[in-house]
PDB file of C-alpha atoms in Angstrom:
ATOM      1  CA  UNK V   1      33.189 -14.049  41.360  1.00 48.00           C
ATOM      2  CA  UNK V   2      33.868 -10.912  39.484  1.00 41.00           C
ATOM      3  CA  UNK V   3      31.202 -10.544  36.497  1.00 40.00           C
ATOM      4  CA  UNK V   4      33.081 -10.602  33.120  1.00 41.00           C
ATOM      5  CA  UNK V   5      32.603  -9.590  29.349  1.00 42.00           C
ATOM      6  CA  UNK V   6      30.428  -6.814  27.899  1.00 43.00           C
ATOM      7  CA  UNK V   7      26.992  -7.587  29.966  1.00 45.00           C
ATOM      8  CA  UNK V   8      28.664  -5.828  32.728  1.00 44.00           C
ATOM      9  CA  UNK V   9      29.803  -2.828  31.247  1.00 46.00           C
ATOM     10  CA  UNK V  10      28.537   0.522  32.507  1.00 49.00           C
ATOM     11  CA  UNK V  11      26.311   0.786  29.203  1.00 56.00           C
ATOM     12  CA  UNK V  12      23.881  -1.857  30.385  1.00 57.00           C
ATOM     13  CA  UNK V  13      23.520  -0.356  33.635  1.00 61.00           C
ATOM     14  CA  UNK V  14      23.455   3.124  32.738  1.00 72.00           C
ATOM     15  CA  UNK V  15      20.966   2.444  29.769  1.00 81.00           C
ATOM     16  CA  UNK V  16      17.460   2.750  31.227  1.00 88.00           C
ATOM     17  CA  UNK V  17      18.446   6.075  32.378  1.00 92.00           C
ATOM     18  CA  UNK V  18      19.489   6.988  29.104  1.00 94.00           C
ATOM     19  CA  UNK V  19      16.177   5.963  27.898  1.00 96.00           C
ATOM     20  CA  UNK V  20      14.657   7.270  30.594  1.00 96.00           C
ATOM     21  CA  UNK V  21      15.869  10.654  29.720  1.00 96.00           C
ATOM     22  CA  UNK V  22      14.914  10.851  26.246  1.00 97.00           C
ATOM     23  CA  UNK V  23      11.644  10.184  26.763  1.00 97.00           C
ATOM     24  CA  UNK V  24      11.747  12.758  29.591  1.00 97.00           C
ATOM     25  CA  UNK V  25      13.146  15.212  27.052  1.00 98.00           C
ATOM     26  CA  UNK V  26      10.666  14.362  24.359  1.00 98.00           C
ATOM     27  CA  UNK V  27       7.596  15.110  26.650  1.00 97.00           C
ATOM     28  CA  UNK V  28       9.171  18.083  27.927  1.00 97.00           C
ATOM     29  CA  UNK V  29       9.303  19.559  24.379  1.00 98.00           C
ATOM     30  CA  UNK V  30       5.908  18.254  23.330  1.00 98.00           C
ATOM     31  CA  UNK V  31       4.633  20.440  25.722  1.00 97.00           C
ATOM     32  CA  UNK V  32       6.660  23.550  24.903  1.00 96.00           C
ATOM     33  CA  UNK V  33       3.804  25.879  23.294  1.00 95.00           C
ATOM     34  CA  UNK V  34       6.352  28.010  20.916  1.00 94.00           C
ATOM     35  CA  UNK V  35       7.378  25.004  18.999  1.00 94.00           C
ATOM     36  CA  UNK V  36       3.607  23.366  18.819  1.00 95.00           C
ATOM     37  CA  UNK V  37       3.460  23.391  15.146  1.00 94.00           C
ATOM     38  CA  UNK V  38       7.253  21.794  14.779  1.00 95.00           C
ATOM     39  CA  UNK V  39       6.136  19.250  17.380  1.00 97.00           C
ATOM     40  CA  UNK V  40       2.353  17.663  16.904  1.00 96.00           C
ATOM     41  CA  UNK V  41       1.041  16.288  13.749  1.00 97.00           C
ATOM     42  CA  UNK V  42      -2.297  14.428  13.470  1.00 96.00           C
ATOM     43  CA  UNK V  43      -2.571  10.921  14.008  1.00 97.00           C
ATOM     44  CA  UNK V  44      -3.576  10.065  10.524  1.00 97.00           C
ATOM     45  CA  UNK V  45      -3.433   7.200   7.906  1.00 97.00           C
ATOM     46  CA  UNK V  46      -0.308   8.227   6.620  1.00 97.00           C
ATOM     47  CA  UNK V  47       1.057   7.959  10.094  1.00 98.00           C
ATOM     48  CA  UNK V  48      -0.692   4.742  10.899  1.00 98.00           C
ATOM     49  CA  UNK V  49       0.784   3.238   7.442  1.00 96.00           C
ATOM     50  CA  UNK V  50       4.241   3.836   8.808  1.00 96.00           C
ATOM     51  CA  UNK V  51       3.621   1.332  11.701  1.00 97.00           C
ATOM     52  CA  UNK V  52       4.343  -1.894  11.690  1.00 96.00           C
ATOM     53  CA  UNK V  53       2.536  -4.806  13.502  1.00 96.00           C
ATOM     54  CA  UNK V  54       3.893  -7.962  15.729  1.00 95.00           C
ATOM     55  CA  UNK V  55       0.930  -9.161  17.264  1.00 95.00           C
ATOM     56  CA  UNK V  56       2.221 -12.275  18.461  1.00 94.00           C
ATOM     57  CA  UNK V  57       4.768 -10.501  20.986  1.00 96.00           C
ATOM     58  CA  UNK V  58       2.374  -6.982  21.019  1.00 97.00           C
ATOM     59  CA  UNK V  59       4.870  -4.745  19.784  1.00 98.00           C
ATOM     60  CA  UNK V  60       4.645  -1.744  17.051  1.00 98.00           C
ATOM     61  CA  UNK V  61       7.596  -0.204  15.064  1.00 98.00           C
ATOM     62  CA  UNK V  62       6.803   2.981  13.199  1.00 98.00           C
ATOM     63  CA  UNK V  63       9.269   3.014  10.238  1.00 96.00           C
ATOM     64  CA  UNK V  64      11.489   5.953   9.508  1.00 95.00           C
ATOM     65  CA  UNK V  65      13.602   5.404   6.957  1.00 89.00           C
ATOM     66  CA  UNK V  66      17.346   5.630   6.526  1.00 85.00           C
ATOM     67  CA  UNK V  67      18.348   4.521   9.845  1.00 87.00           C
ATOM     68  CA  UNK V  68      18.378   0.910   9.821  1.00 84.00           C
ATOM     69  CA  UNK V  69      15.067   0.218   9.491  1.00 87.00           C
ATOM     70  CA  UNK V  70      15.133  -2.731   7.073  1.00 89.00           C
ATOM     71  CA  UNK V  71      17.032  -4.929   9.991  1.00 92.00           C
ATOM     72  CA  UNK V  72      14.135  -4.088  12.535  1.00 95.00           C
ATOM     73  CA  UNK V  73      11.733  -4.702  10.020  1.00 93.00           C
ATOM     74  CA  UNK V  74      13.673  -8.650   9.294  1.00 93.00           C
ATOM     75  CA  UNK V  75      13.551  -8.866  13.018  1.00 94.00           C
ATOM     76  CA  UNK V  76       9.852  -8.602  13.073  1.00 94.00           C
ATOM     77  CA  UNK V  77       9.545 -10.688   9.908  1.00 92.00           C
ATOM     78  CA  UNK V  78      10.875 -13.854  11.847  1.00 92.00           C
ATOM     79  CA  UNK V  79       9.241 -12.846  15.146  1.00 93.00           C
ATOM     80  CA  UNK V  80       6.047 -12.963  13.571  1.00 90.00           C
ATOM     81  CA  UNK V  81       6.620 -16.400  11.875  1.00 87.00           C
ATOM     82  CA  UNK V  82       6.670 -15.957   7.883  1.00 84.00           C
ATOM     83  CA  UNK V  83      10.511 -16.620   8.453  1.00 88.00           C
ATOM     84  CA  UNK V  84      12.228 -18.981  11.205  1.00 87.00           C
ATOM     85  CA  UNK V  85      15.463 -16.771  10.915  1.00 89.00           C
ATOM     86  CA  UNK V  86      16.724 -13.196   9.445  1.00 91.00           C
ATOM     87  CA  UNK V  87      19.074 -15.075   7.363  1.00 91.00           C
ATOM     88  CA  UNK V  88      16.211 -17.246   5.210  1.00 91.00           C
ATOM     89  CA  UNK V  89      14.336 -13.720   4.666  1.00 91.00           C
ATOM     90  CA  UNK V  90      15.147 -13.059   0.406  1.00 89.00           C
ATOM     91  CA  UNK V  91      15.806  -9.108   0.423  1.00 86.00           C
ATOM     92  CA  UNK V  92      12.597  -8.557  -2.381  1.00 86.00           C
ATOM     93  CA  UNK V  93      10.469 -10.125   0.653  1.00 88.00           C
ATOM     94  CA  UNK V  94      11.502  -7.167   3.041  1.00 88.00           C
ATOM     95  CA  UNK V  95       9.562  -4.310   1.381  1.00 83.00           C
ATOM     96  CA  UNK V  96       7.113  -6.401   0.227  1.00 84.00           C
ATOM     97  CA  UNK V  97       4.112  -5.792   2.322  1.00 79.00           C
ATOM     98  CA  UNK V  98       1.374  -8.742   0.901  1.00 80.00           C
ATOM     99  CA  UNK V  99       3.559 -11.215   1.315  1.00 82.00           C
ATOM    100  CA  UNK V 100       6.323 -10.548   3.982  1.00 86.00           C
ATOM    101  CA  UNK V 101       3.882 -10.996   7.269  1.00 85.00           C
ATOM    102  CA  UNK V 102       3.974  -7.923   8.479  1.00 91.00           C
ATOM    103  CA  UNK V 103       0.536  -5.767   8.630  1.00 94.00           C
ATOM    104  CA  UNK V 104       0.521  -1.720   8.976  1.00 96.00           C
ATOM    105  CA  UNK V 105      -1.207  -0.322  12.086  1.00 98.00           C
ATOM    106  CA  UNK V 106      -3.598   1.120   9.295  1.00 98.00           C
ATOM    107  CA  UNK V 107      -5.106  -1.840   8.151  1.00 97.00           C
ATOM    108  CA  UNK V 108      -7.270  -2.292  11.231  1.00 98.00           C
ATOM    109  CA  UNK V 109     -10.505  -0.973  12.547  1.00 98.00           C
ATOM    110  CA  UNK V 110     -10.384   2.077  14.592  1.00 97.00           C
ATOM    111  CA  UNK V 111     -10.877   0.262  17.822  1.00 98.00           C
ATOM    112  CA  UNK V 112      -8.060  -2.479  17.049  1.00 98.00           C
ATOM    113  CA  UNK V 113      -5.466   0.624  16.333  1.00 98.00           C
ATOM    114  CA  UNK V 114      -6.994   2.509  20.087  1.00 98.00           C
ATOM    115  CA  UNK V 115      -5.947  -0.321  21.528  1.00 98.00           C
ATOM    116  CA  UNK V 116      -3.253  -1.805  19.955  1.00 98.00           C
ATOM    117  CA  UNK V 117      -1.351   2.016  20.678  1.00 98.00           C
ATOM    118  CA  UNK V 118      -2.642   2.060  24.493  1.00 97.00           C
ATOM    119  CA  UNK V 119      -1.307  -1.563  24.791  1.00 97.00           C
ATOM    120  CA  UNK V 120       1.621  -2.292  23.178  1.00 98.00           C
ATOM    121  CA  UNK V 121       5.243  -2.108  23.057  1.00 98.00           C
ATOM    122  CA  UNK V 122       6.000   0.721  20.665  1.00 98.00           C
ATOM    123  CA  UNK V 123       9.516   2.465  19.183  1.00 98.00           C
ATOM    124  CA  UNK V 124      11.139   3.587  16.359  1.00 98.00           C
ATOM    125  CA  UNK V 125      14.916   4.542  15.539  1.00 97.00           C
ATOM    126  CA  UNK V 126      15.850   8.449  15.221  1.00 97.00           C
ATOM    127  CA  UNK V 127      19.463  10.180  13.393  1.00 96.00           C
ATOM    128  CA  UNK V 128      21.002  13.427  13.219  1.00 97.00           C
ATOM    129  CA  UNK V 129      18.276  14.927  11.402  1.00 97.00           C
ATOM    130  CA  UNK V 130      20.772  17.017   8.238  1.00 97.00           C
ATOM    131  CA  UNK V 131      22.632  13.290   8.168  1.00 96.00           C
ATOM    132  CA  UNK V 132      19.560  12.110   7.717  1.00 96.00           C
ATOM    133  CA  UNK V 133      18.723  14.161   4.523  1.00 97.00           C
ATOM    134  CA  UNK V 134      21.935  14.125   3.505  1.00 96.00           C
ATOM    135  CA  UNK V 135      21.617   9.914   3.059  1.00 94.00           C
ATOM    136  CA  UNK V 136      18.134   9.761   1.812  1.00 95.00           C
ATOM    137  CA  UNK V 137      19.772  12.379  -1.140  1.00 96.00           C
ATOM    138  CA  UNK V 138      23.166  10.210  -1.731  1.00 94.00           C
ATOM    139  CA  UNK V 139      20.310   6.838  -1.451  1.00 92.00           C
ATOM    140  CA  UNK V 140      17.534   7.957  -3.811  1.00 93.00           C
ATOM    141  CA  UNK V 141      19.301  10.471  -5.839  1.00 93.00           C
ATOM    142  CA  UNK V 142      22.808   9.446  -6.342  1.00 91.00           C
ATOM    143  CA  UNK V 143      23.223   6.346  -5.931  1.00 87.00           C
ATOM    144  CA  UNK V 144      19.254   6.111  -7.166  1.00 68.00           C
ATOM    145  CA  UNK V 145      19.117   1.694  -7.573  1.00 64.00           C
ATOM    146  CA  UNK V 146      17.646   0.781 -10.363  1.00 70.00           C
ATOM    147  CA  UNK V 147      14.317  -0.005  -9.462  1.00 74.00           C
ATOM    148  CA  UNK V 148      13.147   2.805  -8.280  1.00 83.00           C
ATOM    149  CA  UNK V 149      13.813   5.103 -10.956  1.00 86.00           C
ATOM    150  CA  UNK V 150      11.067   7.554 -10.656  1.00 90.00           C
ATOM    151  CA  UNK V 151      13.323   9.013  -7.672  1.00 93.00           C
ATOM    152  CA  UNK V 152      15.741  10.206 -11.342  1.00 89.00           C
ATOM    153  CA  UNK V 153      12.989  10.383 -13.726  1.00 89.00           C
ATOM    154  CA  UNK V 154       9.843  12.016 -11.829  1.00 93.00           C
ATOM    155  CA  UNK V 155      10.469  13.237  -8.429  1.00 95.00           C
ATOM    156  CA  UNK V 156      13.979  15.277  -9.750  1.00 95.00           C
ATOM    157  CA  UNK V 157      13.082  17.163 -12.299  1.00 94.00           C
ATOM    158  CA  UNK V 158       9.869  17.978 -10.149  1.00 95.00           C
ATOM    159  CA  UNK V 159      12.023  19.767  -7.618  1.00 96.00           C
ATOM    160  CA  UNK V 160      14.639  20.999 -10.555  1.00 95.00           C
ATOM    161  CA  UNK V 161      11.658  22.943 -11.980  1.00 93.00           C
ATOM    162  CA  UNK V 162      10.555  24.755  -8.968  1.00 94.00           C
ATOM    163  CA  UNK V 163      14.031  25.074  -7.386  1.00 95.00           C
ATOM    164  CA  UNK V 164      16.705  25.499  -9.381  1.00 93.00           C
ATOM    165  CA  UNK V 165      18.443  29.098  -9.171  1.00 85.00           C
ATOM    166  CA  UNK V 166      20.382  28.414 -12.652  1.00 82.00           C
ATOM    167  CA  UNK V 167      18.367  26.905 -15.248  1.00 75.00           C
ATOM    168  CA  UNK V 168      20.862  26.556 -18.071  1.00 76.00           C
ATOM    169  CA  UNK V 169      22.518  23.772 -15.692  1.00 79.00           C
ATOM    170  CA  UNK V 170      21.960  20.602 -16.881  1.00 79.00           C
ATOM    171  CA  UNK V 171      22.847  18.209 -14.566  1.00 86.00           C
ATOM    172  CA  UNK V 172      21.124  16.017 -12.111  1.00 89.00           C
ATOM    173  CA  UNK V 173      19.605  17.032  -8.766  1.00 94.00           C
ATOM    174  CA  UNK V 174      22.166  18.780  -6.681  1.00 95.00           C
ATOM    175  CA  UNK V 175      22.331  18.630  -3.123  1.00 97.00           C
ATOM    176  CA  UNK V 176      21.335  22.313  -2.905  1.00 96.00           C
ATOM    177  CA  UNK V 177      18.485  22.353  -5.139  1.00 96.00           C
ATOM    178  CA  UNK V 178      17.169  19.682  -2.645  1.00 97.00           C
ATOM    179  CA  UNK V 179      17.676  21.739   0.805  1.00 98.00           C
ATOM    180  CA  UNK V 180      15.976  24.589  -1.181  1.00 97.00           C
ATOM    181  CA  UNK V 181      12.923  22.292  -1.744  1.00 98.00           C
ATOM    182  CA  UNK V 182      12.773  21.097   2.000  1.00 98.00           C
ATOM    183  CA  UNK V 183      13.747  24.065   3.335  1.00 97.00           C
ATOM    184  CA  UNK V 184      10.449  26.085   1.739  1.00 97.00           C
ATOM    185  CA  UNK V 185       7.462  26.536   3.750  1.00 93.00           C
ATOM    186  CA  UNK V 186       5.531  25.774   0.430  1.00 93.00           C
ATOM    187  CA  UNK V 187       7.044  22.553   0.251  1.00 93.00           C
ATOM    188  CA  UNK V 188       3.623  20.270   0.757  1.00 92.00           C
ATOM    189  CA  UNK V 189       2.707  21.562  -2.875  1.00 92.00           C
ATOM    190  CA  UNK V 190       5.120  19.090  -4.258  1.00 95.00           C
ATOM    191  CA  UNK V 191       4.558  16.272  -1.503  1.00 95.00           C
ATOM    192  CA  UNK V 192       1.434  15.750  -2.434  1.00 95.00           C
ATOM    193  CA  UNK V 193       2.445  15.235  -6.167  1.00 95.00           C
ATOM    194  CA  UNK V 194       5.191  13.258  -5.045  1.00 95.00           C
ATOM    195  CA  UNK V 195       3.109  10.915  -2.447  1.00 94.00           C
ATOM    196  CA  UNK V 196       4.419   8.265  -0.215  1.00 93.00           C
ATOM    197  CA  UNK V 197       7.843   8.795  -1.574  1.00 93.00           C
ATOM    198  CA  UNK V 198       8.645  11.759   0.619  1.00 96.00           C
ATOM    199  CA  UNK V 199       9.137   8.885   3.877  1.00 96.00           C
ATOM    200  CA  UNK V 200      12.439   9.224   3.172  1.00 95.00           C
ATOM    201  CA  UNK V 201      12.687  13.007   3.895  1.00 97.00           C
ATOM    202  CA  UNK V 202       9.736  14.431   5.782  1.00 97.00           C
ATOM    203  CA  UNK V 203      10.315  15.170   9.701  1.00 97.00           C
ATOM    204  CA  UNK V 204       9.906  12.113  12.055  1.00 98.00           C
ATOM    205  CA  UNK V 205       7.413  14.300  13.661  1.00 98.00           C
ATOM    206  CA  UNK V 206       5.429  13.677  10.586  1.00 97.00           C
ATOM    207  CA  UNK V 207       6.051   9.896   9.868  1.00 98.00           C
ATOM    208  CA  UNK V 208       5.578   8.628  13.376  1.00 98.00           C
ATOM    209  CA  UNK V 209       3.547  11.317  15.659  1.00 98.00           C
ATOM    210  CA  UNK V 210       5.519  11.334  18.611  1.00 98.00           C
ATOM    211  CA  UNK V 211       3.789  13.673  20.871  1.00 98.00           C
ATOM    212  CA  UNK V 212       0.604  12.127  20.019  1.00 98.00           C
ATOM    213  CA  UNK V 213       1.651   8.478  20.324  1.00 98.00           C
ATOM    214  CA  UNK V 214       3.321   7.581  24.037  1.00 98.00           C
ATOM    215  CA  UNK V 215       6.089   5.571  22.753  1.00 98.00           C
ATOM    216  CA  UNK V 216       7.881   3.011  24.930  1.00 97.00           C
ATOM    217  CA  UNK V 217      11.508   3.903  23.181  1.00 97.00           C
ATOM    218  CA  UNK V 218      13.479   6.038  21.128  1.00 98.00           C
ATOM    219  CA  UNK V 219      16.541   4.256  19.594  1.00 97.00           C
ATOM    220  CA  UNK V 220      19.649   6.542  18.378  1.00 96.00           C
ATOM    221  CA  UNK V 221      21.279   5.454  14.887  1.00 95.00           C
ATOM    222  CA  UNK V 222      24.588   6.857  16.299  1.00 94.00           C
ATOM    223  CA  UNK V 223      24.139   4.461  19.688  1.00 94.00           C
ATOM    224  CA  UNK V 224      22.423   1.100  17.866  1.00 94.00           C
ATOM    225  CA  UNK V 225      25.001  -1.015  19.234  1.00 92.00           C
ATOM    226  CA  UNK V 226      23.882  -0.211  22.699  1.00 92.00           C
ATOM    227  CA  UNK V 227      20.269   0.513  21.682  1.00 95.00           C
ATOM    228  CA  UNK V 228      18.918  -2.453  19.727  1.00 95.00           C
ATOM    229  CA  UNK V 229      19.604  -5.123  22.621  1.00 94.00           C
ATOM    230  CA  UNK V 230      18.237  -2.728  25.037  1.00 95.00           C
ATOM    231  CA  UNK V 231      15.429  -2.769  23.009  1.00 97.00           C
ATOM    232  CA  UNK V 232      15.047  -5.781  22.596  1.00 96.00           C
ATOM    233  CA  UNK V 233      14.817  -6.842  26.047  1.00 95.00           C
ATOM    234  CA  UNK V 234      12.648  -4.057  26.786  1.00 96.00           C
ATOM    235  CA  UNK V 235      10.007  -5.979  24.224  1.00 96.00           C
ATOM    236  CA  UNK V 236      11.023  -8.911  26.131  1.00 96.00           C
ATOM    237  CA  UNK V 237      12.284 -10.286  22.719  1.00 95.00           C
ATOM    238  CA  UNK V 238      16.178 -10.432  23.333  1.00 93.00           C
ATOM    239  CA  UNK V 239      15.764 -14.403  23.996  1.00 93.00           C
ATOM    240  CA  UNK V 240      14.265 -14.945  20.525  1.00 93.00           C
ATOM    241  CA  UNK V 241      16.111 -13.104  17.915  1.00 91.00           C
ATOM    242  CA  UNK V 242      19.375 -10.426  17.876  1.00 88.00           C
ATOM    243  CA  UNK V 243      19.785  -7.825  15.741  1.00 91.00           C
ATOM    244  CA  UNK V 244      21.596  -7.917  12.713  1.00 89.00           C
ATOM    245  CA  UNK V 245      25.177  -7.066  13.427  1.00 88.00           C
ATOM    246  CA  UNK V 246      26.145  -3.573  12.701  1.00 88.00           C
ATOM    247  CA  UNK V 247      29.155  -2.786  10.680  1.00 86.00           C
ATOM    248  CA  UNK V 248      31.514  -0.622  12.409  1.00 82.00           C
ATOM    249  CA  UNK V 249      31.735   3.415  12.365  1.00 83.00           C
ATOM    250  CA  UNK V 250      28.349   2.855  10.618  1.00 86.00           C
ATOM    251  CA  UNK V 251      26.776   4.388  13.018  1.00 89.00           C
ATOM    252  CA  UNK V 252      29.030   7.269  13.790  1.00 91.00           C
ATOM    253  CA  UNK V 253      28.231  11.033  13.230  1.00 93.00           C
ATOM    254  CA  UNK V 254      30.181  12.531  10.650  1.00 93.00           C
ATOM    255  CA  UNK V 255      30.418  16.332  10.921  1.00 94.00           C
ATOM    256  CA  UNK V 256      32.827  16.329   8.317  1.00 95.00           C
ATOM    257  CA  UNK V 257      30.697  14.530   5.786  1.00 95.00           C
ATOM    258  CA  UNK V 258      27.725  17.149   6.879  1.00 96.00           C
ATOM    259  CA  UNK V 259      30.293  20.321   6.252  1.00 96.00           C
ATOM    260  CA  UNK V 260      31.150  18.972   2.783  1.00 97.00           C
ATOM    261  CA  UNK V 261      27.513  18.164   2.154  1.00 97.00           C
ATOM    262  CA  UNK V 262      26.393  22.160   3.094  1.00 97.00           C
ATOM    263  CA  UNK V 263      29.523  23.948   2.569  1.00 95.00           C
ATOM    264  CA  UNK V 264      28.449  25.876  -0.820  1.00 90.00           C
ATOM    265  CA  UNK V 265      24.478  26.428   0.331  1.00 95.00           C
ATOM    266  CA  UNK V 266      23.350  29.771   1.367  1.00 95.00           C
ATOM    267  CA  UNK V 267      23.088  30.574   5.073  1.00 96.00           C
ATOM    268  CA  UNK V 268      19.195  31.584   4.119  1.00 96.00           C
ATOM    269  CA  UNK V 269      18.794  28.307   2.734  1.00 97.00           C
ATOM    270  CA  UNK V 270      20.430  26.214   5.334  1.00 97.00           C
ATOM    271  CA  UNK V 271      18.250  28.864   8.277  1.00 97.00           C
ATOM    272  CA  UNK V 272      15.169  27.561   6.478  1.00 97.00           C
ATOM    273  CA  UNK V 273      15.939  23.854   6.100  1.00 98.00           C
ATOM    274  CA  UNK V 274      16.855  24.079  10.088  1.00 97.00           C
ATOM    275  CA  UNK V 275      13.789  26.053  10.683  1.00 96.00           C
ATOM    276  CA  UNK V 276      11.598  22.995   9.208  1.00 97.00           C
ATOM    277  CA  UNK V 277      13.401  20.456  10.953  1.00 97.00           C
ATOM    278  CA  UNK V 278      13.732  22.076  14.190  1.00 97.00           C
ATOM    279  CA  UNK V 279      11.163  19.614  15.882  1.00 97.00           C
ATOM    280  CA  UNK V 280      13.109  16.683  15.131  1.00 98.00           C
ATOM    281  CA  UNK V 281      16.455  18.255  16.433  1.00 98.00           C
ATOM    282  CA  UNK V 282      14.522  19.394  19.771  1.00 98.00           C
ATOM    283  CA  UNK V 283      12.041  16.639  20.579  1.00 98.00           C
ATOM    284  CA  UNK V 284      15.484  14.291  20.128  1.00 98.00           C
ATOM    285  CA  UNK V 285      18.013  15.894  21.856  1.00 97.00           C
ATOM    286  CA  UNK V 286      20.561  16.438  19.021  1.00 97.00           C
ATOM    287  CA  UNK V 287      22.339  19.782  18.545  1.00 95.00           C
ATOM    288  CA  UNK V 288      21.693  22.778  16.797  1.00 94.00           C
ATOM    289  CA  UNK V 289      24.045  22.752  13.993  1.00 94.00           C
ATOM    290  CA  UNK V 290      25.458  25.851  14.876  1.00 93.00           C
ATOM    291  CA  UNK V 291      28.968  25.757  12.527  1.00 92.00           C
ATOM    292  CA  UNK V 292      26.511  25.731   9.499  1.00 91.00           C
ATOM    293  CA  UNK V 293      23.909  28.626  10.497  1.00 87.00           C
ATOM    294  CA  UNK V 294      26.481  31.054  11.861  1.00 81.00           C
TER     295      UNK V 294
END
């Protein structure tokens, strides 16, 4: 009998090497001495507050946001049984973190985390690292929803102030102001003022510590369709919930988008931005941006 519909297709079986190979690739550059400081961050609380808990099936999920990270974080939600399905979960539950179900990594003793990290299943979901910026801008500073204003009110004219080449201009954050603000080595100044908020833009190196922390998988944004069953069965959840499904050309990488986005920023600035994200673009396998530096 020949096998039919999409469990057969080449993805499936060529999918653990895929996975294989990123993790390869990520170890490889962890131990690359010349990028050391682009690559290893401290395990810390900030780190462990960005990891999510399922105890009942032993898995961890460090959250980095603007990737899809809300569905994986529903998925857990119902596996760890505040919800029987995604569906029932009301969206102000999600991000909600007293009464959603779902404990950080850092509310445990020392010895719970050790082993909790040596033990269980653990992943998180990686993007293009400039699309990534450029969506965490459009999200918080754009679009900015209405309850979370002090993204407009606070965190805005913070980086206006110290960034802005023309003063006299009075309108909102511009794209460029906000490359000129991650882009400066100086830059933790303003974090500090501007506190948890900066999950949205820091590097994944420093939300989620992958050198220090041997994770079991790295999904791709730009291949979740073939990535979140894969992972999924690799937690040995896949017979107990799906993930949400993903609209289509969601996913996709859109050069154009990231041209438009960078087209009137200084080559300095855009050297500088690449500069700080350099780990991320390494440790994960995605391109230098060459058609913007050169």
């Amino acid at each position: 009998i020949k096998p039919t519909g999409k469990a057969f297709s080449g993805n499936l079986i060529h999918q653990p090497l895929v996975h294989m190979e990123r993790l390869e690739l990520l170890r490889n550059v962890c131990r690359d001495t010349a990028l050391r400081d682009l690559s290893h961050t401290a395990v810390s609380k900030f780190v462990l507050d960005r990891i999510f808990v399922c105890d009942k099936h032993k898995i961890l999920f460090c959250q980095t946001p603007k990737v899809g990270n809300t569905q994986w974080k529903k998925v857990l939600i119902v596996l760890n049984g505040a919800f029987s399905s995604i569906e029932e979960i009301p969206e102000n539950i999600v991000h909600d973190h007293e009464k959603n179900g779902l404990p950080r990594l850092s509310s445990f003793s020392d010895s719970e985390i050790k082993k909790r990290l040596n033990l269980y299943f653990k992943f998180f979901i990686v993007r293009d690292p400039f699309e990534r910026l450029i969506s965490a801008f459009k999200d918080k500073f754009v679009h900015n929803p209405r309850f979370e204003p002090w993204y407009r009110h606070e965190i805005a004219p913070g980086i206006i102030r110290k960034y802005r080449k023309n003063r006299t201009e009075t309108k909102g954050l511009q794209f460029e102001d906000f490359v000129r603000y991650l882009g400066d080595p100086n830059h933790r100044w303003l974090d500090v003022q501007f506190g948890d908020h900066i999950i949205h833009w820091v590097t994944y190196v420093e939300l989620c510590a992958p050198c220090e922390i041997t994770y079991s998988v790295i999904g791709h944004h730009e291949t979740l369709e073939d990535d979140a069953p894969y992972i999924l069965k690799a937690a040995g959840i896949d017979h107990l919930v799906s993930y949400p499904t993903i609209p289509p050309g969601i996913t996709v990488y859109n050069r154009t988008k990231v041209e438009r986005y960078f087209s009137g920023i200084s080559k300095r600035d855009i050297r500088r931005l690449y500069a700080r994200f350099e780990g991320d673009f390494k440790l994960f396998g995605y391109r230098e941006p060459d058609f913007l530096l050169n």
